[in-house]
Structure formats: structure tokens, C-alpha cells
Short mmCIF file of C-alpha atoms in Angstrom, two decimals:
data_model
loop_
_atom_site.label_atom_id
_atom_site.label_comp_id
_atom_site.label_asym_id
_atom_site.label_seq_id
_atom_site.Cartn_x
_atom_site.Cartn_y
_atom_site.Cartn_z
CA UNK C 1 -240.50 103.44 -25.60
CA UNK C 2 -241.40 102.63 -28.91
CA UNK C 3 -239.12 101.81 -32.00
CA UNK C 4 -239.93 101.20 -35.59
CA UNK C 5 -237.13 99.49 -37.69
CA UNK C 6 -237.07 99.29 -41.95
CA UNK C 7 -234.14 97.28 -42.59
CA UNK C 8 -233.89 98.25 -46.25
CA UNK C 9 -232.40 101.49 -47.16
CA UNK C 10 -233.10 100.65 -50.63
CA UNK C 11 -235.19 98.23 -52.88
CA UNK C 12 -235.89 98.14 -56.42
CA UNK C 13 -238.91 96.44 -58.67
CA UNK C 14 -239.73 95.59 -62.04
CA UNK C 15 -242.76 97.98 -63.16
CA UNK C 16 -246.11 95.33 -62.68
CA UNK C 17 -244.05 93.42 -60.12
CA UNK C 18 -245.32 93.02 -56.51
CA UNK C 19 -242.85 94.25 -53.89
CA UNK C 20 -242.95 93.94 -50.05
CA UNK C 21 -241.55 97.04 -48.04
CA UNK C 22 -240.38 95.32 -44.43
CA UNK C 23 -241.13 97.23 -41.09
CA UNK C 24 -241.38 95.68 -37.73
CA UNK C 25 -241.92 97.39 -33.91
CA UNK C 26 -241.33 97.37 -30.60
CA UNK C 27 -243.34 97.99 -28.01
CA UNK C 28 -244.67 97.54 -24.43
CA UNK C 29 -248.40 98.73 -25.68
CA UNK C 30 -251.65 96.87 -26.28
CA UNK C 31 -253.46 99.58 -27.88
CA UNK C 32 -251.50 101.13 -30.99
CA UNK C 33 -251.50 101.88 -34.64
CA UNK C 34 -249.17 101.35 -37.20
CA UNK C 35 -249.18 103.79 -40.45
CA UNK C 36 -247.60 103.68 -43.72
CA UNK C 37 -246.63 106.98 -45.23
CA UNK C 38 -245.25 107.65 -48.89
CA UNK C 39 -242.96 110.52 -49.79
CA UNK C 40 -242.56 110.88 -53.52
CA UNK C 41 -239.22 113.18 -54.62
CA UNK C 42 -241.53 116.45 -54.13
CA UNK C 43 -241.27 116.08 -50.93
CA UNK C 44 -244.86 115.60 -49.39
CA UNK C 45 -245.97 112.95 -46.81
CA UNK C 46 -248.44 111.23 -48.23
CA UNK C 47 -250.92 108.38 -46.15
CA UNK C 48 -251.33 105.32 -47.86
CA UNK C 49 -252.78 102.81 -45.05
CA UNK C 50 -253.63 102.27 -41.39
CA UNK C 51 -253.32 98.79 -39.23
CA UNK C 52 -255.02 98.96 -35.64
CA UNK C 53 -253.15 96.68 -33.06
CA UNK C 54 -256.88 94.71 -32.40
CA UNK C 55 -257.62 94.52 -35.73
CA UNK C 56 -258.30 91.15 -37.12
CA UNK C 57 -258.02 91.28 -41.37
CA UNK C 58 -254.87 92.52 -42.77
CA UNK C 59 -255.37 96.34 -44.09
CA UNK C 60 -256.20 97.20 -47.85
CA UNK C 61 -256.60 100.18 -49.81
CA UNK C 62 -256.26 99.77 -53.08
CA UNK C 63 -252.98 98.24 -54.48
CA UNK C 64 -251.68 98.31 -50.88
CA UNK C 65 -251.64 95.89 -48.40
CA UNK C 66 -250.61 95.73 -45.00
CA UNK C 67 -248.62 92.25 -43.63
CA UNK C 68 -249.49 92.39 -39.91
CA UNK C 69 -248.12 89.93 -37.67
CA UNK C 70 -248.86 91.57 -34.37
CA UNK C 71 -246.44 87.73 -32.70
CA UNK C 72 -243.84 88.60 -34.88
CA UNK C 73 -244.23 92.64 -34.63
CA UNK C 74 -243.81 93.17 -37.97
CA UNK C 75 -246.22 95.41 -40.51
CA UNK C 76 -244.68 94.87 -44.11
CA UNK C 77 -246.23 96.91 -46.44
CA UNK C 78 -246.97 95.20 -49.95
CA UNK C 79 -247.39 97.25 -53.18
CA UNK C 80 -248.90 95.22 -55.94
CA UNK C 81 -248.76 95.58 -59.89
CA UNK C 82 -245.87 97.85 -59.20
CA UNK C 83 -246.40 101.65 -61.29
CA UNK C 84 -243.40 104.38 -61.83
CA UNK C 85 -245.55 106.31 -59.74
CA UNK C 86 -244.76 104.34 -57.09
CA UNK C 87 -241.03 105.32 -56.80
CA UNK C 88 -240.24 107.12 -53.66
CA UNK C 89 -239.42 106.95 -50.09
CA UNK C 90 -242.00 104.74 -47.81
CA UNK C 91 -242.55 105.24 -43.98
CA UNK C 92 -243.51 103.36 -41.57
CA UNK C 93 -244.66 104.99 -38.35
CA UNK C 94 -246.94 103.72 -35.16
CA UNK C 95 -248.22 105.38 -32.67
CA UNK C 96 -249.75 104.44 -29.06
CA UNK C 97 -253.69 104.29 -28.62
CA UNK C 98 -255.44 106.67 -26.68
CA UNK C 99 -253.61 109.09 -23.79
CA UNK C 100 -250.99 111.48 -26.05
CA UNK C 101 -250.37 110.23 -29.54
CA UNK C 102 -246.28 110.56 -30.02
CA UNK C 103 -245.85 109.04 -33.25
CA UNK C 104 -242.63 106.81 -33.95
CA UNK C 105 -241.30 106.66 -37.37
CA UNK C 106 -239.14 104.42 -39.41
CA UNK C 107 -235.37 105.95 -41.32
CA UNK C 108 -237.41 104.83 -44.35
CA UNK C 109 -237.13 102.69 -47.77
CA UNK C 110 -236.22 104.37 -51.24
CA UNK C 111 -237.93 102.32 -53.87
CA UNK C 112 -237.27 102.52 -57.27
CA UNK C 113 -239.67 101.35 -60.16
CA UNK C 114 -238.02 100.13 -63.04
CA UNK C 115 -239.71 100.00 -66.58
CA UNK S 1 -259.97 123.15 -48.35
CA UNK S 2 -256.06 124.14 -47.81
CA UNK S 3 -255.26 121.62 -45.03
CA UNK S 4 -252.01 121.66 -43.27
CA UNK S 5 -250.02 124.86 -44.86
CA UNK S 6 -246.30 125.74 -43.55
CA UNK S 7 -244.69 129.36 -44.68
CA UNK S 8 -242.02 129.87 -45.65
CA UNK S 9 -241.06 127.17 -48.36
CA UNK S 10 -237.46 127.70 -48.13
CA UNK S 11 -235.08 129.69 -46.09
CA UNK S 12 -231.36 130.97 -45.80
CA UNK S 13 -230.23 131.76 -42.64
CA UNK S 14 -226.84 133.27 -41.03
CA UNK S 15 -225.89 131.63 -37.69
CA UNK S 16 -227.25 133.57 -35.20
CA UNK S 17 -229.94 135.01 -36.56
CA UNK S 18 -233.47 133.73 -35.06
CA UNK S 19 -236.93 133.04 -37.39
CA UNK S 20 -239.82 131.76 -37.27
CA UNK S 21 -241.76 128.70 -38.67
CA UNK S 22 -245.50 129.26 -39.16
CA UNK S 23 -248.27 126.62 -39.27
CA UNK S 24 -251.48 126.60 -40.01
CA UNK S 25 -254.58 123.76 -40.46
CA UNK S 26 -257.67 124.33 -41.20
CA UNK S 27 -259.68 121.00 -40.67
CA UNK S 28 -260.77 121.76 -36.82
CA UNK S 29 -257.93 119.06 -35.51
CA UNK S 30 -257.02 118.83 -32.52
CA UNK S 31 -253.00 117.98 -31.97
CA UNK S 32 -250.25 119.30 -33.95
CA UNK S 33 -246.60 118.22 -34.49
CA UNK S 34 -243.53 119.67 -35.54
CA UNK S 35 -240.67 117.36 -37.30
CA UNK S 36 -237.39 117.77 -38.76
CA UNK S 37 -236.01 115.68 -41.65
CA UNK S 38 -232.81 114.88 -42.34
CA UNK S 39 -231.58 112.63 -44.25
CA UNK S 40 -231.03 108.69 -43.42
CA UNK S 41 -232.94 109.75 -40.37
CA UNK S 42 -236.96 109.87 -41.12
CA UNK S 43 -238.57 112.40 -39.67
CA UNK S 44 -237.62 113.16 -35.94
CA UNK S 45 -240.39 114.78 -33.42
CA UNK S 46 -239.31 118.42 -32.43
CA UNK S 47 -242.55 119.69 -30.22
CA UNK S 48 -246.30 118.66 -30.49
CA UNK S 49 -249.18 119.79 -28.78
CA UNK S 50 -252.08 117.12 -28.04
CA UNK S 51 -254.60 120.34 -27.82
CA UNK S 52 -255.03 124.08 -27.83
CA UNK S 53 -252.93 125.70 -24.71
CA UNK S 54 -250.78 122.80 -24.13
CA UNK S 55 -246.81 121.83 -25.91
CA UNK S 56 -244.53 119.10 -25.28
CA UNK S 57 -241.05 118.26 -26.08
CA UNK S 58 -240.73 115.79 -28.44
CA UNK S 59 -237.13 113.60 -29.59
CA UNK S 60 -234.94 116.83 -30.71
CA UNK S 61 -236.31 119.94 -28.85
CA UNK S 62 -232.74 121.73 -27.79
CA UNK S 63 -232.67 124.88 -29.67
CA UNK S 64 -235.98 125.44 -30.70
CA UNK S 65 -239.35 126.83 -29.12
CA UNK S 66 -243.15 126.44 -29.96
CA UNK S 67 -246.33 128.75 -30.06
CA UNK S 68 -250.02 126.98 -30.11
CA UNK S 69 -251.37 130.18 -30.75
CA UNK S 70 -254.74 129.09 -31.27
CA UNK S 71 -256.79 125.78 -32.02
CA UNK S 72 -255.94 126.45 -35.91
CA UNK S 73 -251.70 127.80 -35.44
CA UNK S 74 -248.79 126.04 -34.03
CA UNK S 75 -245.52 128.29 -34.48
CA UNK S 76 -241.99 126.86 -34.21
CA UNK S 77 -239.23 129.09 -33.61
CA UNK S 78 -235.23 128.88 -33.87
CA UNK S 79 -233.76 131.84 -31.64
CA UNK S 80 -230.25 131.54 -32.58
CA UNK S 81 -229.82 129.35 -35.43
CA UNK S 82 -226.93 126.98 -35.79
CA UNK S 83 -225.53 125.06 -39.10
CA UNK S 84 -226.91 121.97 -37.28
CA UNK S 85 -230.38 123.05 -37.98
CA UNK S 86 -230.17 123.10 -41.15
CA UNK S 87 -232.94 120.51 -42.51
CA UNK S 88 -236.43 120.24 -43.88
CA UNK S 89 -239.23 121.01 -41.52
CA UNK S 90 -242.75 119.75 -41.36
CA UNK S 91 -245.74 120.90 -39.22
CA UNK S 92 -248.85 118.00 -39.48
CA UNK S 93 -251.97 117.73 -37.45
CA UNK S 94 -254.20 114.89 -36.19
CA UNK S 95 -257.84 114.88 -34.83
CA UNK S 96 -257.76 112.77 -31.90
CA UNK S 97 -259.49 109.30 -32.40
CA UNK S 98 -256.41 106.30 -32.40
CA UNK S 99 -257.00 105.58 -36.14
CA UNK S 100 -256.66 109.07 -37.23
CA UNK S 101 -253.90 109.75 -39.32
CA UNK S 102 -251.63 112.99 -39.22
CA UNK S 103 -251.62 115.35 -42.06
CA UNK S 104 -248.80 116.72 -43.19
CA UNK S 105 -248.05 120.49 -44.40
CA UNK S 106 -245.45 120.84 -47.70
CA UNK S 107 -242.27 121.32 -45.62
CA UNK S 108 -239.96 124.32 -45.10
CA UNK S 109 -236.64 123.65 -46.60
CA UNK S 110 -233.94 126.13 -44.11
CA UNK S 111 -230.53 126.10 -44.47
CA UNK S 112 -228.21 127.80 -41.83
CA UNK S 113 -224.99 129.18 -43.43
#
């Protein structure tokens, strides 16, 4: 069975700030993906990146980062130069490769942006 | 290009009274999902369906029943609706590879009096 576990319910930033969003898994899988998701106060799921278990380089796309440290199981999502915009509730899910996907996700983090 | 679209938006039921959910995507993917959120919780699997003509029970599926009607539809229906239901609902879709994300549809806000 797979678990995903965000320990903060709630973190908040200075706007331009850097901020690190914690996540870590559990697993008995070789093959799997981890996914962060972004849910702004309207409500839709939005993708922000992707991590594949094999993959070697840490995941970017754009001001997001992905932390993955497949020994220690964790997938920390990092948000840099912090933006209002950026307020919301973040996800982390993962999901087994290959066979049926049955996605796991996280109880999520609020973050708030300040100015 | 619509993507994943969910009607209704929002909904007031009585308990007892049944409804359902309707789901549509329109970028040729293969598996579906159906989620409830509540809140504190994150979004908990209700039903998927890794292709056309097949469903599964996902974390939560007492008290509710799917459709794949077709490659595009994936229906979820609540026969006898109970207070306990009362959540938001989201319907997303994948293609198949392991990197593939799932899309997610706006969400249908029900609330069971």
C-alpha cells in the first residue's frame, strides 16, 4: 500500500521568499511517480511538477523545484521568489508505474503569501 | 479544447433522494477517476476505471456507483444520498504512460440536507 504524508497543515512566507513544502512516501514499489498538485481558493487542481522514481536530476519547471531523496522517501516541493499568486493549498500525490495507476494523495499544505 | 468538464457545479440534495454526477474529457485519455474532497482529508479515490468497459473500487466506494459509458464519459452516481456525502467531487483523467499526469475537471460542490 502506498502512503503519502505532508506534515504541515499550514505554512506561511514572506512574498520573494523561497519556501519548501515537505512530503515524503511509503512504498514497497520500484517503479513510481510522485506529483505535485496546486489548488488555489477557486477550487481547481492544478499540476505543477512530476518526479519519476529512476530519475536522476531533481525536477524543475519554472520557479518549482522538486527535493527528491528517493533513501530518505521524501519529495519536498520548493517554491522560489515566493508571489501572492502562490497562496493556496499544495498536494502531493504518487502513483505506482505501469499495471493500474491508483494515485495516493497527501491531506495537503495551506500556504499563505504574505506581502 | 474543454478538457475534463463535470456538471453540475453545485447541488442540494434531500436524504434519500438519488443523482447523478456526469463527466466528460475530451483529450482521447484513457483512465478516469472519481474523488471526493473533504476537508483536512485531500482528495480520497471513490471509483476509477484504467480503460473503456472496465471500473474499480477505489478508498471510499460504499454508497456510490459508476458508469464508463464510453471512452470519453465516466458517470458517478449516489442512489440514496446521505448527509455524509456531502463534499466536493472531482472527476480527472489520465492517458496511460507512468509520467502522465491526471487532469482534473472544476468540481461539483453537493450538499445533502
Amino acid at each position: 500500500a502506498q502512503k503519502i504524508t505532508q506534515t504541515q497543515p499550514g505554512m506561511f512566507v514572506q512574498e520573494k521568499e523561497a519556501v519548501t513544502l515537505d512530503c515524503t512516501y511509503d512504498t514497497s514499489d520500484q517503479s513510481y511517480g510522485l506529483f505535485w498538485y496546486k489548488q488555489p481558493s477557486s477550487g481547481e487542481m492544478i499540476f505543477l511538477i512530476y518526479q519519476g522514481s529512476y530519475d536522476e536530476q531533481n525536477a524543475t519547471e519554472g520557479r518549482y523545484s522538486l527535493n527528491f531523496q528517493k533513501a530518505r522517501k521524501s519529495a519536498n516541493l520548493v517554491i522560489s521568489a515566493s508571489q501572492l499568486g502562490d497562496s493556496a493549498m499544495y498536494f502531493c500525490a504518487m502513483g505506482q508505474s505501469g499495471g493500474s495507476y491508483i494515485p495516493t494523495f497527501g491531506r495537503g499544505t495551506s500556504l499563505i503569501v504574505h506581502p | 479544447n474543454a478538457g475534463v468538464t463535470q456538471t453540475p457545479k453545485f447541488q442540494v440534495l434531500k436524504t434519500g433522494q438519488s443523482m447523478t454526477l456526469q463527466c466528460a474529457q475530451d483529450m482521447n485519455h484513457n483512465s478516469m477517476y472519481w474523488y471526493r474532497q473533504d476537508p483536512g482529508m485531500g482528495l480520497r479515490l471513490i471509483y476509477y476505471s484504467a480503460s473503456e468497459g472496465t471500473t474499480d473500487k477505489g478508498e471510499v466506494p460504499n454508497g456510490y456507483n459508476v458508469s464508463r459509458l464510453n471512452k470519453r464519459e465516466f458517470s458517478l452516481r449516489l442512489e440514496s444520498a446521505a448527509p455524509s456525502q456531502t463534499s466536493v467531487y472531482f472527476c480527472a483523467s489520465r492517458r496511460t504512460a507512468s509520467t502522465d499526469t491526471q487532469y482534473f475537471g472544476p468540481g461539483t460542490r453537493l450538499t445533502v440536507l
